[in-house]
Short mmCIF file of C-alpha atoms and ligand atoms in Angstrom, two decimals:
data_model
loop_
_atom_site.label_atom_id
_atom_site.label_comp_id
_atom_site.label_asym_id
_atom_site.label_seq_id
_atom_site.Cartn_x
_atom_site.Cartn_y
_atom_site.Cartn_z
CA MET A 1000 0.01 -0.02 -0.01
CA ASN A 1001 1.55 3.42 -0.86
CA SER A 1002 2.01 5.93 1.96
CA MET A 1003 -0.77 8.34 0.83
CA LEU A 1004 -3.33 5.50 0.93
CA ALA A 1005 -2.04 4.37 4.37
CA THR A 1006 -2.09 7.94 5.75
CA ALA A 1007 -5.53 8.65 4.42
CA GLN A 1008 -6.98 5.41 5.82
CA ALA A 1009 -5.26 5.90 9.19
CA ALA A 1010 -6.71 9.43 9.57
CA ILE A 1011 -10.21 8.19 8.69
CA ARG A 1012 -9.91 5.32 11.15
CA VAL A 1013 -8.83 7.61 14.05
CA ALA A 1014 -11.68 10.10 13.35
CA ALA A 1015 -14.25 7.31 12.86
CA LYS A 1016 -13.20 5.49 16.12
CA ASP A 1017 -13.50 8.80 17.89
CA LEU A 1018 -17.06 9.04 16.68
CA GLY A 1019 -17.72 5.52 18.05
CA TYR A 1020 -17.86 3.52 14.82
CA ASP A 1021 -16.64 -0.06 15.02
CA ASP A 1022 -13.99 -1.64 12.76
CA ALA A 1023 -16.48 -3.45 10.48
CA VAL A 1024 -18.21 -0.19 9.61
CA ILE A 1025 -14.94 1.57 9.01
CA ASP A 1026 -13.47 -1.31 6.84
CA LYS A 1027 -16.60 -1.31 4.75
CA PHE A 1028 -16.37 2.50 4.22
CA LEU A 1029 -12.66 2.30 3.26
CA GLU A 1030 -13.39 -0.30 0.50
CA PRO A 1031 -14.24 1.49 -2.70
CA GLU A 1032 -17.63 0.69 -4.22
CA ARG A 1033 -16.17 0.03 -7.62
CA ILE A 1034 -12.70 -0.10 -9.19
CA HIS A 1035 -12.27 0.12 -12.98
CA ALA A 1036 -8.83 -1.07 -14.14
CA PHE A 1037 -8.34 -1.15 -17.97
CA GLU A 1038 -6.03 -0.21 -20.75
CA VAL A 1039 -6.23 2.77 -23.14
CA LYS A 1040 -4.45 2.87 -26.47
CA ALA A 1041 -2.64 5.82 -27.95
CA GLY A 1042 -0.24 5.85 -30.83
CA GLY A 1043 -0.32 2.03 -30.98
CA LYS A 1044 0.71 1.67 -27.28
CA ALA A 1045 -1.46 0.55 -24.36
CA TYR A 1046 -1.47 2.49 -21.07
CA PRO A 1047 -2.87 1.19 -17.72
CA ALA A 1048 -5.86 3.30 -16.70
CA PHE A 1049 -8.06 3.46 -13.61
CA ARG A 1050 -11.23 4.99 -12.23
CA VAL A 1051 -12.01 4.44 -8.63
CA GLN A 1052 -15.56 5.10 -7.50
CA HIS A 1053 -15.13 5.29 -3.70
CA SER A 1054 -18.46 6.43 -2.17
CA SER A 1055 -21.79 7.44 -3.66
CA LYS A 1056 -23.52 7.73 -0.24
CA LEU A 1057 -23.99 11.49 -0.63
CA GLY A 1058 -24.38 11.72 -4.50
CA SER A 1059 -22.62 11.07 -7.81
CA TYR A 1060 -18.92 10.26 -7.62
CA LYS A 1061 -16.84 13.38 -8.21
CA GLY A 1062 -13.09 13.70 -8.84
CA GLY A 1063 -10.32 14.53 -11.25
CA ILE A 1064 -8.40 12.44 -13.85
CA ARG A 1065 -4.58 12.55 -13.66
CA PHE A 1066 -2.20 11.68 -16.51
CA HIS A 1067 1.23 10.98 -14.94
CA SER A 1068 3.92 8.31 -15.01
CA ASN A 1069 3.70 7.92 -11.21
CA VAL A 1070 0.01 7.12 -11.13
CA SER A 1071 -0.80 3.83 -9.35
CA LEU A 1072 -4.06 2.21 -8.37
CA ASP A 1073 -3.24 2.80 -4.65
CA GLU A 1074 -2.63 6.51 -5.30
CA VAL A 1075 -5.97 6.82 -7.25
CA GLN A 1076 -7.75 4.94 -4.50
CA ALA A 1077 -6.32 7.30 -1.83
CA LEU A 1078 -7.32 10.33 -3.86
CA ALA A 1079 -10.80 8.95 -4.47
CA THR A 1080 -11.19 8.31 -0.67
CA LEU A 1081 -10.05 11.80 0.13
CA MET A 1082 -12.58 13.24 -2.41
CA SER A 1083 -15.35 11.46 -0.46
CA ILE A 1084 -14.14 13.15 2.72
CA LYS A 1085 -13.70 16.57 1.01
CA THR A 1086 -17.16 16.72 -0.63
CA ALA A 1087 -18.67 15.63 2.64
CA ALA A 1088 -16.69 18.09 4.71
CA VAL A 1089 -18.08 21.01 2.70
CA ASN A 1090 -21.52 19.33 2.59
CA LEU A 1091 -21.80 18.99 -1.18
CA PRO A 1092 -24.38 16.43 -2.41
CA LEU A 1093 -21.58 14.54 -4.20
CA GLY A 1094 -19.55 11.36 -3.55
CA GLY A 1095 -15.81 10.68 -4.17
CA GLY A 1096 -14.01 9.31 -7.15
CA LYS A 1097 -10.71 9.71 -8.99
CA GLY A 1098 -9.12 8.58 -12.18
CA GLY A 1099 -5.69 8.19 -13.63
CA VAL A 1100 -3.61 6.89 -16.49
CA ILE A 1101 -0.01 5.77 -16.14
CA VAL A 1102 1.58 7.83 -18.91
CA ASP A 1103 3.99 10.69 -19.42
CA PRO A 1104 1.90 13.04 -21.48
CA LYS A 1105 5.03 14.91 -22.50
CA GLN A 1106 6.01 11.92 -24.64
CA LEU A 1107 2.70 12.00 -26.62
CA THR A 1108 1.95 14.00 -29.68
CA ARG A 1109 -1.24 16.14 -29.49
CA ALA A 1110 -3.12 13.63 -31.68
CA GLU A 1111 -1.98 10.78 -29.29
CA LEU A 1112 -3.08 12.83 -26.26
CA GLU A 1113 -6.56 13.28 -27.78
CA GLU A 1114 -6.70 9.52 -28.68
CA LEU A 1115 -5.83 8.73 -25.05
CA ALA A 1116 -8.47 11.14 -23.61
CA ARG A 1117 -11.20 9.86 -26.00
CA GLY A 1118 -10.28 6.18 -25.37
CA TYR A 1119 -10.49 6.79 -21.59
CA ALA A 1120 -13.91 8.40 -21.79
CA ARG A 1121 -15.28 5.76 -24.27
CA HIS A 1122 -14.31 2.89 -21.98
CA LEU A 1123 -16.05 4.50 -19.04
CA THR A 1124 -19.16 5.66 -20.80
CA PRO A 1125 -21.52 3.17 -19.15
CA HIS A 1126 -20.26 4.13 -15.69
CA ILE A 1127 -20.09 7.94 -15.79
CA GLY A 1128 -22.56 10.80 -16.37
CA SER A 1129 -24.09 13.74 -14.63
CA GLY A 1130 -26.18 11.44 -12.44
CA LYS A 1131 -23.44 8.82 -11.84
CA ASP A 1132 -19.85 9.91 -11.82
CA ILE A 1133 -18.56 13.41 -12.90
CA PRO A 1134 -14.82 13.59 -13.64
CA ALA A 1135 -12.79 16.79 -13.77
CA PRO A 1136 -9.15 17.87 -14.57
CA ASP A 1137 -6.25 17.08 -12.33
CA VAL A 1138 -2.51 16.84 -12.76
CA ASN A 1139 -1.65 17.15 -16.51
CA THR A 1140 -5.21 17.30 -17.69
CA ASN A 1141 -7.05 20.55 -18.57
CA SER A 1142 -10.22 22.02 -20.08
CA GLU A 1143 -9.30 20.93 -23.63
CA ILE A 1144 -8.95 17.28 -22.43
CA MET A 1145 -12.31 17.53 -20.66
CA ASP A 1146 -13.95 18.87 -23.90
CA TRP A 1147 -12.57 15.89 -25.85
CA MET A 1148 -13.76 13.45 -23.22
CA LEU A 1149 -17.22 15.03 -23.02
CA ASP A 1150 -17.46 14.88 -26.86
CA GLU A 1151 -16.49 11.20 -27.02
CA PHE A 1152 -18.72 10.32 -24.11
CA GLU A 1153 -21.79 12.05 -25.69
CA LYS A 1154 -21.11 10.36 -28.99
CA GLU A 1155 -20.96 6.96 -27.37
CA LEU A 1156 -24.03 7.72 -25.23
CA GLY A 1157 -26.03 9.07 -28.17
CA GLU A 1158 -27.26 12.11 -26.27
CA ALA A 1159 -26.09 15.37 -24.72
CA ASP A 1160 -25.05 15.31 -21.06
CA PRO A 1161 -22.83 18.42 -20.50
CA GLY A 1162 -22.86 17.89 -16.69
CA ALA A 1163 -20.95 14.69 -17.12
CA PHE A 1164 -17.58 16.44 -16.96
CA THR A 1165 -16.53 19.63 -15.17
CA GLY A 1166 -13.58 21.93 -15.72
CA LYS A 1167 -14.65 22.31 -19.44
CA SER A 1168 -13.82 25.37 -21.49
CA MET A 1169 -16.40 28.13 -21.41
CA HIS A 1170 -17.87 27.41 -24.88
CA LYS A 1171 -18.43 23.75 -23.84
CA GLY A 1172 -20.34 24.73 -20.63
CA GLY A 1173 -17.47 25.61 -18.28
CA SER A 1174 -18.08 27.95 -15.31
CA GLU A 1175 -17.00 31.53 -14.78
CA GLY A 1176 -14.71 31.69 -11.74
CA ARG A 1177 -13.38 28.10 -11.99
CA GLU A 1178 -9.70 29.03 -12.63
CA ALA A 1179 -9.44 31.15 -9.49
CA ALA A 1180 -11.77 28.96 -7.36
CA THR A 1181 -9.24 27.07 -5.22
CA GLY A 1182 -7.28 30.20 -4.34
CA ARG A 1183 -10.49 32.15 -3.74
CA GLY A 1184 -11.76 29.35 -1.43
CA GLY A 1185 -8.44 29.53 0.53
CA VAL A 1186 -8.99 33.23 1.12
CA VAL A 1187 -12.62 32.65 2.23
CA VAL A 1188 -11.49 30.05 4.81
CA LEU A 1189 -8.56 32.13 6.06
CA GLY A 1190 -10.84 35.11 6.22
CA GLU A 1191 -13.29 33.26 8.51
CA TYR A 1192 -10.38 32.35 10.81
CA LEU A 1193 -9.16 36.00 10.92
CA LYS A 1194 -12.70 37.34 11.55
CA ALA A 1195 -13.24 34.88 14.36
CA ARG A 1196 -10.01 36.19 15.95
CA HIS A 1197 -10.65 39.89 15.13
CA LEU A 1198 -7.48 39.92 13.05
CA THR A 1199 -8.67 41.18 9.64
CA ASN A 1200 -7.33 44.73 10.02
CA LYS A 1201 -4.10 43.77 11.66
CA PRO A 1202 -0.82 44.21 9.65
CA LEU A 1203 -0.21 40.45 9.40
CA THR A 1204 2.49 39.01 7.11
CA VAL A 1205 2.18 36.08 4.76
CA ALA A 1206 4.74 33.70 3.26
CA LEU A 1207 3.51 31.72 0.23
CA GLN A 1208 4.98 28.44 -1.11
CA GLY A 1209 3.84 27.73 -4.62
CA PHE A 1210 3.07 30.40 -7.15
CA GLY A 1211 1.10 28.42 -9.77
CA ASN A 1212 -2.59 28.48 -10.36
CA VAL A 1213 -3.65 28.17 -6.72
CA GLY A 1214 -0.91 30.31 -5.14
CA PHE A 1215 -1.26 33.22 -7.62
CA PHE A 1216 -5.07 33.57 -7.34
CA PHE A 1217 -4.89 33.21 -3.53
CA ALA A 1218 -2.37 36.07 -3.35
CA GLU A 1219 -4.34 38.27 -5.75
CA ILE A 1220 -7.67 37.79 -4.02
CA LEU A 1221 -6.14 38.17 -0.54
CA GLN A 1222 -4.57 41.51 -1.38
CA LYS A 1223 -7.87 42.83 -2.80
CA GLU A 1224 -10.04 41.59 0.08
CA TYR A 1225 -7.63 42.02 3.00
CA PRO A 1226 -5.41 45.03 2.18
CA ALA A 1227 -3.99 45.28 5.67
CA ILE A 1228 -2.26 41.86 5.16
CA ARG A 1229 1.18 41.96 3.52
CA LEU A 1230 2.66 39.19 1.38
CA VAL A 1231 6.31 39.24 2.28
CA ALA A 1232 7.72 36.10 0.62
CA ILE A 1233 7.06 33.79 -2.34
CA ALA A 1234 8.66 30.47 -3.26
CA ASN A 1235 8.55 28.25 -6.25
CA SER A 1236 10.50 25.11 -6.95
CA LYS A 1237 13.77 27.10 -7.57
CA HIS A 1238 13.92 29.94 -5.06
CA THR A 1239 12.40 31.85 -2.21
CA TRP A 1240 12.08 35.66 -2.68
CA LEU A 1241 11.91 37.71 0.47
CA GLN A 1242 10.53 41.28 0.27
CA PRO A 1243 9.68 42.68 3.72
CA LYS A 1244 8.16 45.90 2.28
CA GLY A 1245 5.41 43.73 0.69
CA ILE A 1246 4.63 42.26 -2.72
CA ASP A 1247 1.82 43.49 -4.99
CA VAL A 1248 1.18 40.50 -7.32
CA THR A 1249 -0.73 42.62 -9.82
CA LYS A 1250 2.34 44.79 -10.56
CA THR A 1251 3.89 42.59 -13.30
CA THR A 1252 5.67 42.77 -16.57
CA VAL A 1253 3.06 40.43 -18.08
CA PRO A 1254 -0.29 42.02 -17.27
CA ALA A 1255 -2.26 39.68 -19.58
CA ARG A 1256 -1.71 36.53 -17.63
CA ALA A 1257 -0.81 35.10 -14.28
CA PRO A 1258 2.91 35.97 -13.65
CA ARG A 1259 5.82 33.91 -12.55
CA PRO A 1260 7.68 35.26 -9.45
CA GLU A 1261 10.47 36.56 -11.73
CA GLU A 1262 7.92 38.71 -13.51
CA LEU A 1263 6.80 40.59 -10.41
CA GLU A 1264 8.01 44.25 -10.13
CA ASP A 1265 8.31 44.01 -6.34
CA LEU A 1266 10.65 41.03 -6.51
CA LYS A 1267 13.29 42.82 -8.62
CA ASP A 1268 15.20 43.93 -5.49
CA ALA A 1269 14.04 41.06 -3.23
CA LYS A 1270 16.49 38.89 -1.29
CA VAL A 1271 16.78 35.47 -3.04
CA LEU A 1272 17.12 32.34 -0.80
CA PRO A 1273 16.97 28.61 -1.36
CA SER A 1274 13.48 27.38 -2.19
CA ASP A 1275 12.92 25.37 1.03
CA GLU A 1276 13.74 28.32 3.32
CA ILE A 1277 10.16 29.63 2.87
CA ILE A 1278 9.03 27.11 5.55
CA ALA A 1279 11.20 28.70 8.26
CA LEU A 1280 10.63 32.38 7.36
CA LYS A 1281 9.34 34.77 9.98
CA ALA A 1282 5.74 35.50 8.95
CA ASP A 1283 2.39 35.22 10.76
CA ILE A 1284 0.77 33.06 8.13
CA LEU A 1285 2.40 30.30 6.08
CA VAL A 1286 0.44 29.28 2.90
CA LEU A 1287 1.31 25.96 1.39
CA ALA A 1288 0.25 25.88 -2.31
CA ALA A 1289 2.94 23.65 -3.93
CA LEU A 1290 3.05 19.92 -3.26
CA GLU A 1291 2.34 17.27 -0.64
CA ASP A 1292 4.79 16.73 2.25
CA ALA A 1293 6.20 20.24 2.33
CA VAL A 1294 6.30 20.26 6.14
CA THR A 1295 7.55 17.07 7.65
CA ALA A 1296 8.71 15.88 11.13
CA ARG A 1297 12.19 17.03 9.90
CA ASN A 1298 11.47 20.71 9.26
CA ALA A 1299 8.27 21.28 11.41
CA GLY A 1300 10.43 22.58 14.27
CA SER A 1301 11.64 25.43 12.10
CA VAL A 1302 8.12 26.81 11.44
CA LYS A 1303 7.72 30.31 12.84
CA ALA A 1304 4.25 31.15 11.52
CA GLY A 1305 1.26 30.87 13.88
CA VAL A 1306 -1.14 29.79 11.20
CA ILE A 1307 -0.65 27.40 8.22
CA VAL A 1308 -3.09 27.25 5.27
CA GLU A 1309 -3.08 23.89 3.40
CA LEU A 1310 -3.89 24.74 -0.17
CA ALA A 1311 -2.02 21.78 -1.64
CA ASN A 1312 -3.28 18.28 -0.79
CA GLY A 1313 -1.46 16.92 2.20
CA PRO A 1314 1.38 19.51 2.50
CA VAL A 1315 1.78 18.81 6.24
CA THR A 1316 2.49 15.22 7.11
CA LYS A 1317 0.68 13.50 10.00
CA ASP A 1318 3.77 13.59 12.28
CA ALA A 1319 4.54 17.21 11.54
CA ALA A 1320 0.88 18.17 12.26
CA LYS A 1321 1.16 16.53 15.70
CA GLN A 1322 4.23 18.60 16.54
CA LEU A 1323 2.60 21.79 15.29
CA TYR A 1324 -0.53 21.25 17.27
CA LYS A 1325 1.52 20.77 20.41
CA ARG A 1326 3.07 24.23 19.75
CA ASN A 1327 -0.38 25.77 19.24
CA ILE A 1328 0.30 26.40 15.55
CA VAL A 1329 -3.08 26.40 13.79
CA ILE A 1330 -3.52 24.40 10.55
CA LEU A 1331 -6.43 25.32 8.31
CA PRO A 1332 -6.80 21.83 6.69
CA ASP A 1333 -6.68 20.99 2.98
CA ILE A 1334 -10.11 19.26 2.89
CA ILE A 1335 -11.79 22.57 3.73
CA ALA A 1336 -9.09 25.13 2.75
CA ASN A 1337 -8.67 23.87 -0.83
CA ALA A 1338 -12.28 22.77 -1.46
CA GLY A 1339 -13.08 25.88 -3.53
CA GLY A 1340 -12.09 23.98 -6.74
CA VAL A 1341 -14.53 21.08 -6.19
CA THR A 1342 -17.18 23.51 -5.00
CA VAL A 1343 -17.09 25.50 -8.23
CA SER A 1344 -16.99 22.16 -10.17
CA TYR A 1345 -20.25 21.41 -8.40
CA LEU A 1346 -21.60 24.80 -9.45
CA GLU A 1347 -20.55 24.13 -13.09
CA TRP A 1348 -22.49 20.84 -12.92
CA GLN A 1349 -25.52 22.63 -11.41
CA GLN A 1350 -25.47 25.25 -14.21
CA ASN A 1351 -25.15 22.46 -16.88
CA VAL A 1352 -28.03 20.31 -15.45
CA ALA A 1353 -30.33 23.47 -15.24
CA GLY A 1354 -29.21 24.81 -18.62
CA GLU A 1355 -27.97 28.09 -17.04
CA GLN A 1356 -24.82 30.22 -17.25
CA TRP A 1357 -24.09 32.22 -14.06
CA ASP A 1358 -22.03 35.41 -13.96
CA GLU A 1359 -18.82 35.41 -11.96
CA LYS A 1360 -20.33 37.30 -8.97
CA ARG A 1361 -23.09 34.69 -8.52
CA VAL A 1362 -20.45 31.87 -8.70
CA ASN A 1363 -18.22 33.64 -6.15
CA ASP A 1364 -21.04 34.42 -3.82
CA THR A 1365 -22.32 30.88 -3.94
CA LEU A 1366 -18.86 29.50 -3.33
CA ALA A 1367 -18.56 31.61 -0.19
CA ALA A 1368 -21.97 30.67 0.93
CA ILE A 1369 -21.00 27.01 0.83
CA LEU A 1370 -17.56 27.35 2.37
CA ILE A 1371 -18.39 29.71 5.23
CA PRO A 1372 -20.84 27.51 7.16
CA SER A 1373 -18.52 24.49 6.75
CA THR A 1374 -15.64 26.43 8.04
CA ARG A 1375 -17.53 27.80 11.03
CA THR A 1376 -18.91 24.34 11.97
CA MET A 1377 -15.35 22.98 11.87
CA PHE A 1378 -14.18 25.82 14.26
CA GLU A 1379 -17.10 25.17 16.64
CA ARG A 1380 -16.52 21.41 16.72
CA ALA A 1381 -12.76 21.79 17.30
CA LYS A 1382 -13.38 24.13 20.16
CA ALA A 1383 -16.13 22.06 21.80
CA GLN A 1384 -14.09 18.84 21.60
CA ASN A 1385 -10.61 20.37 22.08
CA ILE A 1386 -9.31 18.78 18.87
CA SER A 1387 -7.47 20.16 15.84
CA TYR A 1388 -9.30 21.64 12.92
CA LYS A 1389 -8.21 18.74 10.75
CA GLN A 1390 -9.70 16.20 13.19
CA ALA A 1391 -12.88 18.24 13.39
CA ALA A 1392 -13.23 18.40 9.61
CA PHE A 1393 -12.63 14.61 9.28
CA GLU A 1394 -15.22 13.95 11.95
CA LEU A 1395 -17.81 16.25 10.38
CA ALA A 1396 -17.34 14.49 7.03
CA LEU A 1397 -17.46 10.98 8.49
CA GLY A 1398 -20.55 11.78 10.52
CA ARG A 1399 -22.27 12.49 7.24
CA LEU A 1400 -20.81 9.52 5.44
CA LEU A 1401 -21.21 6.85 8.07
CA GLY A 1402 -24.33 8.14 9.85
P1 LIG B 664 0.85 24.46 -10.36
O1 LIG B 664 1.58 23.44 -11.08
O2 LIG B 664 0.12 25.56 -11.16
O3 LIG B 664 1.79 25.33 -9.37
C1 LIG B 664 2.68 24.61 -8.47
C2 LIG B 664 3.63 25.64 -7.88
O4 LIG B 664 4.36 25.01 -6.88
C3 LIG B 664 4.63 26.19 -8.82
O5 LIG B 664 4.87 27.59 -8.53
C4 LIG B 664 5.93 25.42 -8.56
O6 LIG B 664 7.12 26.07 -8.84
C5 LIG B 664 5.78 25.31 -7.02
N1 LIG B 664 6.57 24.19 -6.45
C6 LIG B 664 6.74 22.90 -6.95
N2 LIG B 664 7.57 22.25 -6.14
C7 LIG B 664 7.99 23.10 -5.16
C8 LIG B 664 8.87 23.05 -4.12
N3 LIG B 664 9.52 21.83 -3.83
N4 LIG B 664 9.10 24.14 -3.28
C9 LIG B 664 8.43 25.29 -3.58
N5 LIG B 664 7.57 25.40 -4.67
C10 LIG B 664 7.31 24.35 -5.35
O7 LIG B 664 -0.18 23.73 -9.46
P2 LIG B 664 -1.57 24.30 -8.77
O8 LIG B 664 -2.75 24.06 -9.67
O9 LIG B 664 -1.34 25.67 -8.33
O10 LIG B 664 -1.71 23.35 -7.55
C11 LIG B 664 -0.94 23.52 -6.36
C12 LIG B 664 -1.36 22.44 -5.35
O11 LIG B 664 -2.73 22.63 -4.98
C13 LIG B 664 -1.17 21.01 -5.86
O12 LIG B 664 -0.70 20.25 -4.77
C14 LIG B 664 -2.58 20.63 -6.20
O13 LIG B 664 -2.77 19.21 -6.12
C15 LIG B 664 -3.41 21.39 -5.11
N6 LIG B 664 -4.73 21.62 -5.56
C16 LIG B 664 -5.03 22.27 -6.72
C17 LIG B 664 -6.32 22.52 -7.02
C18 LIG B 664 -6.69 23.32 -8.31
O14 LIG B 664 -7.83 23.62 -8.54
N7 LIG B 664 -5.67 23.63 -9.10
C19 LIG B 664 -7.37 22.12 -6.15
C20 LIG B 664 -7.03 21.46 -4.94
C21 LIG B 664 -5.74 21.23 -4.66
#
């Protein structure tokens, strides 16, 4: 079993035992409802492919499709299980699923990539759809790939069902606000924490690891909505840039698109440090928007921030989280803090099923209206039971899934 699956299952077991469920109930929940393992051909070669449909207790399966050479059935199962927890934690009427193909898409021509995407969707046609299982993009898959998959699926099915895939391009029924949704959700969740502590107007500082899709939109929306808060450091996989006077992420040499750190005006005279030093910088809030396992038992002792926001999936390991909890460092957990993406996927599906197209304001307002109560309930439960936010979020999700 890979470590992600073992970690996910262990966290679920602890939370479910705390709620009083016995082993037989927990074992049954951990077992996916259905595993599809098959092969998809592209350019004359066959690639192993999976779709794990973990739980449909709360609604249709929902989860991304990943094209990567490190994909394994265990990893897909772990991610499907965590999707069941995430959709339940934010109270969406959806279940959990995940898909993957063991392939390095960089080795494929564009025509082969399309063949792979279409083959994947064709194989799964009887098992997916807006009322059954709704895939979305994940690592190395994007709106164009979702458009191909939907087209193939609808051809095979013989009728239109645009809600069968989310993360589509706008002209195929995609949603306004989807690109920024995960970063925006992170700001909403952090904002609720700051409001509860009366900190929204305090001159707090933020260090941000990861400046891709999630990190950039998080920073942009944060500076707009909480102008008193100052972003003082950004890291990507190469460097950390430290700029104590503050970083305006909209002042860039490439105004038409999301910038790389090198393209930010305020980083021109920043101090440049090794990439991993972001973890130990002096800042009030550390935002993790890069990869899993960024804070481990090895570097947790160096964290100086009082609050960590998990925007990546699993950026703080279980052992590190235990150490941080003992030091009263707050973690806003991934299953709530990065649920903005799946929430707007759900809104895309709602728009498709109703034949509607909402404007961006309606999407953003609805996103906040879904995340805020879930966040507040997590805070209340953690306080009442004297447990971490992560434990509280898992317990809330499992209460809905096992009850
Ligand atoms: P991305 O590929 O656009 O950006 C990743 C960023 O992390 C880049 O700036 C990269 O340089 C940086 N990075 C990579 N390795 C690093 C390292 N060792 N140290 C410091 N920085 C490093 O990815 P993204 O879409 O922004 O996603 C970021 C994370 O959020 C991923 O873990 C993803 O699974 C998770 N997530 C994304 C979404 C979404 O909607 N995109 C939703 C939920 C969770």
